[in-house]
PDB file of C-alpha atoms in Angstrom:
ATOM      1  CA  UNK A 451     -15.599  -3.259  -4.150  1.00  0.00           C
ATOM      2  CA  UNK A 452     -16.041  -0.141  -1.549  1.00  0.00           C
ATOM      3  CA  UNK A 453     -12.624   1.301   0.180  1.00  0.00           C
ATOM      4  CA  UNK A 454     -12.816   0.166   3.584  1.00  0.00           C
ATOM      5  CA  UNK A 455     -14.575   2.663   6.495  1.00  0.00           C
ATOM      6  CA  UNK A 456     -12.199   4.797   8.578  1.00  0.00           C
ATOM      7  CA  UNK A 457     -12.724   7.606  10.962  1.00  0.00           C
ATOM      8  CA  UNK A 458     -11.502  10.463   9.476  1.00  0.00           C
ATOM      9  CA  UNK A 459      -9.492  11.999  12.231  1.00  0.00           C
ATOM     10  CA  UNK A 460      -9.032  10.806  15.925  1.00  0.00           C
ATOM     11  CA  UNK A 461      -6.726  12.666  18.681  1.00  0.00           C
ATOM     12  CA  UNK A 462      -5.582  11.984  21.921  1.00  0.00           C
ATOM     13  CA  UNK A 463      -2.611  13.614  24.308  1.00  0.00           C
ATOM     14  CA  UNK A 464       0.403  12.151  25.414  1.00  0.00           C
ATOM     15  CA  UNK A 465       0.338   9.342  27.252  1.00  0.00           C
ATOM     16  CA  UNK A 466      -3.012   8.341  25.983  1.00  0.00           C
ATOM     17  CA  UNK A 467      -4.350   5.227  24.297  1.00  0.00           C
ATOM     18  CA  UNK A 468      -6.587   5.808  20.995  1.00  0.00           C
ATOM     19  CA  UNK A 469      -7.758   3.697  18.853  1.00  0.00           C
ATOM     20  CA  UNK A 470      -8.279   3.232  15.093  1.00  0.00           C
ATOM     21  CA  UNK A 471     -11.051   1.762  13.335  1.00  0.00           C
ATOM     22  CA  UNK A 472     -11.700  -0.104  10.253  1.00  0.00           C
ATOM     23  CA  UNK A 473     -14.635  -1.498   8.756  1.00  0.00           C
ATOM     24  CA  UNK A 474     -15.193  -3.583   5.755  1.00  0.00           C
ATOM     25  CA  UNK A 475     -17.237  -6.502   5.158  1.00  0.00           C
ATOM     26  CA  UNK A 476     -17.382 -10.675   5.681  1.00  0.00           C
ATOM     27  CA  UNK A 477     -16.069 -10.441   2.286  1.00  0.00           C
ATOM     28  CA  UNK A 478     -12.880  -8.940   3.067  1.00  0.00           C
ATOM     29  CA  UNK A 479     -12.067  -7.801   6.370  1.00  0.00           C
ATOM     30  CA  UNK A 480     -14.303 -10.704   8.280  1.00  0.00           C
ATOM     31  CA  UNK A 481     -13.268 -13.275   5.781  1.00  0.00           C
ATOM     32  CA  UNK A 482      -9.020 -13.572   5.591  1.00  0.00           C
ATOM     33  CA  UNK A 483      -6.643 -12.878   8.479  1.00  0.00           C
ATOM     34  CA  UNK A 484      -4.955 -10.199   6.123  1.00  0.00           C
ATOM     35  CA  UNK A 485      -5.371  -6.566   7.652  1.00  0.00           C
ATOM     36  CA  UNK A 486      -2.644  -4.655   7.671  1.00  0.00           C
ATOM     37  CA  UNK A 487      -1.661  -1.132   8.861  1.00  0.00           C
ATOM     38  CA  UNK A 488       0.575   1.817   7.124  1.00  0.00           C
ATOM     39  CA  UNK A 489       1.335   5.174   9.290  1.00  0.00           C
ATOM     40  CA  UNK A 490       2.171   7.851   6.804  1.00  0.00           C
ATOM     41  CA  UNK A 491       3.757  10.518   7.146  1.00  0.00           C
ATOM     42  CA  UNK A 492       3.002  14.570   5.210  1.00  0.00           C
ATOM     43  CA  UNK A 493       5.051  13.721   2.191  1.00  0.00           C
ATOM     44  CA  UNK A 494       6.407  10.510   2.764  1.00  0.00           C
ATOM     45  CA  UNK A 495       5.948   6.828   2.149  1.00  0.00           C
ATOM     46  CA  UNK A 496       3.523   4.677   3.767  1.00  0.00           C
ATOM     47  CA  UNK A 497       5.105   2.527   6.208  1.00  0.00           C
ATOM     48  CA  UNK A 498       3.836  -1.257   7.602  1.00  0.00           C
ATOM     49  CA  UNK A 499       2.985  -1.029  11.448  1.00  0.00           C
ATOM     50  CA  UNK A 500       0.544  -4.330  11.797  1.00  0.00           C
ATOM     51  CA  UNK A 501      -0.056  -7.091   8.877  1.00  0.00           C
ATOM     52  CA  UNK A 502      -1.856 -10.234   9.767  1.00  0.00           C
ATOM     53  CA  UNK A 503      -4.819  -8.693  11.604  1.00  0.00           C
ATOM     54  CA  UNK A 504      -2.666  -8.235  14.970  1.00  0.00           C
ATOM     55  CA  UNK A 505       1.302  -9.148  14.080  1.00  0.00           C
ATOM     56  CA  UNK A 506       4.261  -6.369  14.338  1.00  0.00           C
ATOM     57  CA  UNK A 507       7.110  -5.717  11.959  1.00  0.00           C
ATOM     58  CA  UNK A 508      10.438  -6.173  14.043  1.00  0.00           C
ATOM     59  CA  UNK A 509      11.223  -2.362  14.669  1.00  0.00           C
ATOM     60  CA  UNK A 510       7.707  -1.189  15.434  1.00  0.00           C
ATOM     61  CA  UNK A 511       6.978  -0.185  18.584  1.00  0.00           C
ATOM     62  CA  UNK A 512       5.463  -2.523  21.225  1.00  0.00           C
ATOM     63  CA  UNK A 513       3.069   0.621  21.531  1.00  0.00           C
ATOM     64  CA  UNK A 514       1.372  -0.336  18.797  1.00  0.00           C
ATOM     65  CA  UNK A 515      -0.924  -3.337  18.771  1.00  0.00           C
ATOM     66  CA  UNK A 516      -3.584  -4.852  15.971  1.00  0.00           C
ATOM     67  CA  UNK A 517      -7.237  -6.468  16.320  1.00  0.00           C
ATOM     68  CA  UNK A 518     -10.079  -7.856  14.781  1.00  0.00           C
ATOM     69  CA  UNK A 519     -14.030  -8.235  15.432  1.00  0.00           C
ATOM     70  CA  UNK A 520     -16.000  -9.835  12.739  1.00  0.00           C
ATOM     71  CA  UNK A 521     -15.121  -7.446  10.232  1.00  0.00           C
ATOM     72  CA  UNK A 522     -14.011  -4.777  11.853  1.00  0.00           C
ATOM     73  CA  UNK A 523     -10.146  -4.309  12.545  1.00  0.00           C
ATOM     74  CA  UNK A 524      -8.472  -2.033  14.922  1.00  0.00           C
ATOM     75  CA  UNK A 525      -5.214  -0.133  15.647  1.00  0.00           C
ATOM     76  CA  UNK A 526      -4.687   0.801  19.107  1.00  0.00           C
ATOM     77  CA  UNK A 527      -1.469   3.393  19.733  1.00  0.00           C
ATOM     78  CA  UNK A 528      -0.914   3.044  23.583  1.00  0.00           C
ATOM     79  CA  UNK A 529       1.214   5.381  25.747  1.00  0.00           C
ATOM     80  CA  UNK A 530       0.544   8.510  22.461  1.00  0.00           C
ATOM     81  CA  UNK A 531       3.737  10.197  21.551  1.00  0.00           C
ATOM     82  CA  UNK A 532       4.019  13.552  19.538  1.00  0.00           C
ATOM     83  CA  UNK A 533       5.585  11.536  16.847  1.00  0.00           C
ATOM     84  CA  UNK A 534       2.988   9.665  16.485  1.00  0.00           C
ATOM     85  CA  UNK A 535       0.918  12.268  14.621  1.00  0.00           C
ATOM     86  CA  UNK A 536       0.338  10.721  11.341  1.00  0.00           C
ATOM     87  CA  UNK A 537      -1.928   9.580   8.812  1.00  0.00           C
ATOM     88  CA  UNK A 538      -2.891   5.927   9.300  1.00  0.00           C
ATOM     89  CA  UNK A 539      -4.307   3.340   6.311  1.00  0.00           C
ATOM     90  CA  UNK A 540      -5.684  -0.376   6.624  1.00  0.00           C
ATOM     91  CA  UNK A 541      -5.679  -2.588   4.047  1.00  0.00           C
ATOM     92  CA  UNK A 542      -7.335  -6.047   3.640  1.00  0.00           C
ATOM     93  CA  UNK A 543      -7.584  -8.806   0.988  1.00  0.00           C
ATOM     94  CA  UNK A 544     -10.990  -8.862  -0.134  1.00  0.00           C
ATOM     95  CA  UNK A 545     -10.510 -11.842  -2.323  1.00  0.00           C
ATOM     96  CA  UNK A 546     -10.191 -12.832  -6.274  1.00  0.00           C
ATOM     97  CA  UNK A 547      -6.529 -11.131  -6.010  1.00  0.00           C
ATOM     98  CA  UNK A 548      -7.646  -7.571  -4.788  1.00  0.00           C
ATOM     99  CA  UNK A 549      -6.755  -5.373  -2.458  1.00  0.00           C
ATOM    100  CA  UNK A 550      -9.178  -2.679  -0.562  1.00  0.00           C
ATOM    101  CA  UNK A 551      -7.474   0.436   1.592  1.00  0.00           C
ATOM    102  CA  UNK A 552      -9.675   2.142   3.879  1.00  0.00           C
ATOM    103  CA  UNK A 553      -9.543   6.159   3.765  1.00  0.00           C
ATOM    104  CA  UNK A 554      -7.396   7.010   5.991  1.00  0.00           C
ATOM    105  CA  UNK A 555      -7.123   8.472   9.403  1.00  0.00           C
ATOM    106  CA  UNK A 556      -5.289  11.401  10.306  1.00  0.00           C
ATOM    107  CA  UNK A 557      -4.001  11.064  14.231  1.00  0.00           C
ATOM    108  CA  UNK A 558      -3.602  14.243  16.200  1.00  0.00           C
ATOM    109  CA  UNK A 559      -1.408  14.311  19.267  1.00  0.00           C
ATOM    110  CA  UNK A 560      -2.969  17.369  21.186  1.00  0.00           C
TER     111      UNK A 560
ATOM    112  CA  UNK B 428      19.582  -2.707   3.549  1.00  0.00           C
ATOM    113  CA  UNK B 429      16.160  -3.210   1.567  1.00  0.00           C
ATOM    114  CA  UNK B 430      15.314  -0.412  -1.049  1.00  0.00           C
ATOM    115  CA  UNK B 431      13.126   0.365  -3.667  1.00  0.00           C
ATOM    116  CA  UNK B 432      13.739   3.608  -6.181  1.00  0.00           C
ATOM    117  CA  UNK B 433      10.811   4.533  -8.499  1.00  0.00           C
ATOM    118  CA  UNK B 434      11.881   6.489 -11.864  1.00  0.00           C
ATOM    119  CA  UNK B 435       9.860   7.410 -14.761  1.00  0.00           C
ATOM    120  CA  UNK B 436       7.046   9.547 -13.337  1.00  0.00           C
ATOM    121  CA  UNK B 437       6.129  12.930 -14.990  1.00  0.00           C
ATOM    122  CA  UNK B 438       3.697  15.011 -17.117  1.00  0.00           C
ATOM    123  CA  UNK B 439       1.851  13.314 -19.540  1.00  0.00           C
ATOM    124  CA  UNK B 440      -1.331  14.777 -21.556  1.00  0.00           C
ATOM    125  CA  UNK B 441      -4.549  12.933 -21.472  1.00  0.00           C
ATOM    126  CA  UNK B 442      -4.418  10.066 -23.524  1.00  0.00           C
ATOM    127  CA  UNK B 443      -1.162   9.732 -23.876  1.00  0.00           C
ATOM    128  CA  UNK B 444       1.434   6.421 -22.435  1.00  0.00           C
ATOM    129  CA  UNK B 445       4.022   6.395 -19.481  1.00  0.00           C
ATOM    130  CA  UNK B 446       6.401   3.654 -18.011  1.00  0.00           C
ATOM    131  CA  UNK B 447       7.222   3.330 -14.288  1.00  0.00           C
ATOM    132  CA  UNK B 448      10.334   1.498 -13.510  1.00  0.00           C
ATOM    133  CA  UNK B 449      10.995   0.332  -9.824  1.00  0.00           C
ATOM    134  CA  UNK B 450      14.793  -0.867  -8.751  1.00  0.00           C
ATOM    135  CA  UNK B 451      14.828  -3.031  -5.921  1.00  0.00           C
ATOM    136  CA  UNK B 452      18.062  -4.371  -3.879  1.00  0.00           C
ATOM    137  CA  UNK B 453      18.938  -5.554  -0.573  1.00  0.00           C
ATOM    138  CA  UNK B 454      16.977  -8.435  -1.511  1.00  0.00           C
ATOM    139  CA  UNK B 455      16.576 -11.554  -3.501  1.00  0.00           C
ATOM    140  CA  UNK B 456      14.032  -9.891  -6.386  1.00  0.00           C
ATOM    141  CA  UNK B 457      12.715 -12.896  -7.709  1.00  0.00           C
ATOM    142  CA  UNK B 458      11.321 -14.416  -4.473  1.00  0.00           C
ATOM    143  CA  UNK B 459       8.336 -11.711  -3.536  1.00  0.00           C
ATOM    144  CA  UNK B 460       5.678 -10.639  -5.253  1.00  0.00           C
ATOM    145  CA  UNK B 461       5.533  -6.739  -5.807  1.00  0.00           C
ATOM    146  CA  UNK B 462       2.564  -4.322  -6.245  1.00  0.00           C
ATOM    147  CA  UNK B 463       2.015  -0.544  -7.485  1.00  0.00           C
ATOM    148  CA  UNK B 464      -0.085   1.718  -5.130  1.00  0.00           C
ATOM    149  CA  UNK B 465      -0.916   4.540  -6.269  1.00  0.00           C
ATOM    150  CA  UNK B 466      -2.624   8.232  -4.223  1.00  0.00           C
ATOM    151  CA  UNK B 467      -3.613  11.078  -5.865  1.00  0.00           C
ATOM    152  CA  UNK B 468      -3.168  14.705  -4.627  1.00  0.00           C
ATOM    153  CA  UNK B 469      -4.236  14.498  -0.807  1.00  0.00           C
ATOM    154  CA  UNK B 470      -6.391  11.640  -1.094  1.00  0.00           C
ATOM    155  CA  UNK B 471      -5.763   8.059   0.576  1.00  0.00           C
ATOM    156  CA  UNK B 472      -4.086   4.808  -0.702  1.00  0.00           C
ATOM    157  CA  UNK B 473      -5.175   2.904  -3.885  1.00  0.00           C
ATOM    158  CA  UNK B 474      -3.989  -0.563  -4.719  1.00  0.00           C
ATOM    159  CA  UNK B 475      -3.240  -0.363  -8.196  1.00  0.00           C
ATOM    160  CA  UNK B 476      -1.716  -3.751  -9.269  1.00  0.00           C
ATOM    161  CA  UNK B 477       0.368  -6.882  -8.366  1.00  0.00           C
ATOM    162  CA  UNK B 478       2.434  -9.274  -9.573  1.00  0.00           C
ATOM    163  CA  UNK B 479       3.337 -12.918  -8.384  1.00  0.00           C
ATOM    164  CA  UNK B 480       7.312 -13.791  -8.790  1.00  0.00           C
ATOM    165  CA  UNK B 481       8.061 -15.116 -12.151  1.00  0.00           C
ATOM    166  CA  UNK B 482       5.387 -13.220 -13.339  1.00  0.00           C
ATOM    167  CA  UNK B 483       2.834 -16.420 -12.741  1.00  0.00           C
ATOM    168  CA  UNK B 484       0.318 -14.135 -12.196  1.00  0.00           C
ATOM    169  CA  UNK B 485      -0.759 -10.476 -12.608  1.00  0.00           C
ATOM    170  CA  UNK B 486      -3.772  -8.471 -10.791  1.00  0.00           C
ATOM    171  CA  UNK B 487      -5.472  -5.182 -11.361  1.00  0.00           C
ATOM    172  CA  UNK B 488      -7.999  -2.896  -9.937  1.00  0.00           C
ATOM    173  CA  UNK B 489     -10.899  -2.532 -12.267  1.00  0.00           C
ATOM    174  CA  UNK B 490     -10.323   1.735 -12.142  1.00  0.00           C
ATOM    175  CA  UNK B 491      -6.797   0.487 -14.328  1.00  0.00           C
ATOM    176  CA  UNK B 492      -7.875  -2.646 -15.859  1.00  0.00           C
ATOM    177  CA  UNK B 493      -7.271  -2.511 -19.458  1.00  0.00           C
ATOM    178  CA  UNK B 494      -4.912   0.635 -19.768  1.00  0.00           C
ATOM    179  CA  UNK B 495      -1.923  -0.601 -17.336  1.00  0.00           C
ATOM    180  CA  UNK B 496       0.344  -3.775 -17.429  1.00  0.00           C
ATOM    181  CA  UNK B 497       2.232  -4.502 -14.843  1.00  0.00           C
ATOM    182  CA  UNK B 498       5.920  -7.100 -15.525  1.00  0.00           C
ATOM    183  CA  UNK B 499       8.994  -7.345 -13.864  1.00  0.00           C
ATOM    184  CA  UNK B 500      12.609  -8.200 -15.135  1.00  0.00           C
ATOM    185  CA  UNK B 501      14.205 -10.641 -12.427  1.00  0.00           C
ATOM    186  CA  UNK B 502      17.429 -10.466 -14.239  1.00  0.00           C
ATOM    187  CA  UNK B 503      17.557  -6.485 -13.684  1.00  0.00           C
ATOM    188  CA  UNK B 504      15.546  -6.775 -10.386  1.00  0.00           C
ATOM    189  CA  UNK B 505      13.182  -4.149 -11.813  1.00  0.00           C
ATOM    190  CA  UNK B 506       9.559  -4.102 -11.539  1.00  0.00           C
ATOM    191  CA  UNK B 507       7.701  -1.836 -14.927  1.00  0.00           C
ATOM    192  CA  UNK B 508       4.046  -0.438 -14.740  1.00  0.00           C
ATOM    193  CA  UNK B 509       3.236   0.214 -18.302  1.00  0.00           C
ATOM    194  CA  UNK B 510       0.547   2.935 -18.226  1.00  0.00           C
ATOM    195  CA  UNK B 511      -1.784   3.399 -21.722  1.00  0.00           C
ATOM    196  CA  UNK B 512      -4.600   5.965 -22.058  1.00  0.00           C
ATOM    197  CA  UNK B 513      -3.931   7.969 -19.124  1.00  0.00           C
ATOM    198  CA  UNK B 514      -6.707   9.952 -17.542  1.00  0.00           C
ATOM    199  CA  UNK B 515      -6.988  13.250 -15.434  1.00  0.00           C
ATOM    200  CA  UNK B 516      -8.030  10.668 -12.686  1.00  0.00           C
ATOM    201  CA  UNK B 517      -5.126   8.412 -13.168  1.00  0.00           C
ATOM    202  CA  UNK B 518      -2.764  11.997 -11.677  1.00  0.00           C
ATOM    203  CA  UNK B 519      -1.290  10.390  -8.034  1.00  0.00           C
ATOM    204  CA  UNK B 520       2.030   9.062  -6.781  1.00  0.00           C
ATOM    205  CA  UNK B 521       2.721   5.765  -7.660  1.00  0.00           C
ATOM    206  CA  UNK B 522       4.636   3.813  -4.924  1.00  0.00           C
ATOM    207  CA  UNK B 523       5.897   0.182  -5.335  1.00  0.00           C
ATOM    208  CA  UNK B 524       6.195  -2.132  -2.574  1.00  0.00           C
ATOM    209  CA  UNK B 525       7.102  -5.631  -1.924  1.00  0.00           C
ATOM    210  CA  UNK B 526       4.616  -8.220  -1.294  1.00  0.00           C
ATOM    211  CA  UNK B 527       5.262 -11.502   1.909  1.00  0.00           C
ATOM    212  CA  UNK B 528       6.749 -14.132  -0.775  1.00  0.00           C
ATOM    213  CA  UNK B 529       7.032 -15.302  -4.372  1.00  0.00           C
ATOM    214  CA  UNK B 530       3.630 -16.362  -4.710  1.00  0.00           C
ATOM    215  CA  UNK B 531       1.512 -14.010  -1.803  1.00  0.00           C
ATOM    216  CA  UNK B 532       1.274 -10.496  -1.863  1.00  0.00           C
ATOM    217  CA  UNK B 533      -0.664 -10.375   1.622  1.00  0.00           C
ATOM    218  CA  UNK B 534       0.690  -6.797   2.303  1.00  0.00           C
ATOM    219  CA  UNK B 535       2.978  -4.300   1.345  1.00  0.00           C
ATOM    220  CA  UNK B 536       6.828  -3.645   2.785  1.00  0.00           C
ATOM    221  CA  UNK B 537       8.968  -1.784   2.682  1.00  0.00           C
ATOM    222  CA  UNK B 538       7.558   0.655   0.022  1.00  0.00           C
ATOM    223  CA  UNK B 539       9.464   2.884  -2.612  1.00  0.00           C
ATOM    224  CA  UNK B 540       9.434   7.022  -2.271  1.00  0.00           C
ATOM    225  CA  UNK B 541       6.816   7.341  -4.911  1.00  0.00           C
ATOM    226  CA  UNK B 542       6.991   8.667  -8.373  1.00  0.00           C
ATOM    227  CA  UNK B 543       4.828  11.681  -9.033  1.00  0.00           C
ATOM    228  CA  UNK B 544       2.683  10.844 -12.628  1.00  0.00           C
ATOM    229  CA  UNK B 545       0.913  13.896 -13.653  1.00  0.00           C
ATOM    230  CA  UNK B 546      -1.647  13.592 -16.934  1.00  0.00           C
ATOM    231  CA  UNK B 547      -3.334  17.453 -17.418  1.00  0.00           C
ATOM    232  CA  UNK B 548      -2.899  19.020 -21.064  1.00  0.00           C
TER     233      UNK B 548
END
């Protein structure tokens, strides 16, 4: 099994919308309604923005939203905030009890 | 509040054996499945392995498969990741993190603050 494709980095300024993708296979991303999304901060733990393809945590930000296309997901920050600037994972099931994370993205708020 | 504390992390030579330990509270233990992820020195996120509650089942990434057992105490609300023949590669913080319910992992949340493992001679 292959880590799921990310962009490396992505910016945007304040106030902008930018979006994140991710980009796995019918095996795992195209085939459950399990992507999930982590923002992660230098140093810290990973924390859950989006699981379900498109569902948010209660405490996340409206700002954030989830998609999916075939097999590729997406994270889409609207209305970009300075505190935003993170490093951002997905995750999907890819089946037989594993898990894949793509690469990771680090966001910069310009 | 929900928590999860990591302990056991440190330097280990190649070859040699390590056990994480993982505390939860705030919640009731036995009734999610957990999971060790794991990301070595400014690299991304690695799904290491999972467990279902009452240990029904266990999971592993093929990169671990073999070396590492994963178990949890429900009594002590502990999760353990037993790790045998360490490698260089095997050098990351481990995090734990709770899964959706007793028998689905599905994602990870909240997650612990890591436990730095370290295996150089």
């Amino acid at each position: 099994q292959s880590a799921l494709t990310q962009p490396a980095s992505v910016s945007g300024s304040p106030g902008q919308s930018i979006t994140i993708s991710c980009t796995g296979t019918s095996s795992d991303v195209g085939g459950y309604n399990l992507v999930s999304w982590y923002q992660q901060y230098p140093g810290r733990a990973p924390q859950l923005m989006i699981y379900d393809d498109s569902q948010r945590p209660s405490g996340v930000s409206s700002r954030f939203s989830g998609s999916k296309s075939g097999s590729t997901a997406s994270l889409t920050i609207s209305g970009l905030q300075a505190e935003d600037e993170a490093d951002y994972y997905c995750c999907s099931y890819a089946g037989s009890y594993i898990w894949l994370f793509g690469g990771g993205t680090k966001l910069a708020v310009l | 509040e929900v928590q999860l504390v990591e302990s056991g992390g440190g330097l280990v030579q190649p070859g040699g054996s390590l056990r994480l330990s993982c505390a939860a509270s705030g919640f009731i233990f036995s009734n999610h499945a957990m999971t060790w992820v794991r990301q070595a020195p400014g690299k991304g996120l690695e799904w290491v392995s999972s467990i279902t509650g009452s240990a029904a089942g266990t999971y592993y990434a093929d990169s671990v498969k073999g070396r590492f057992t994963i178990s949890r105490d429900d009594s002590k609300n502990t999760l353990y990741l037993q790790m045998n023949s360490l490698r260089g590669e095997d050098t990351a913080v481990y995090y734990c993190a709770r899964g959706r319910d007793v028998s689905r992992v599905d994602w990870f949340d909240p997650w612990g603050q890591g436990a730095l493992v370290t295996v150089s001679s």
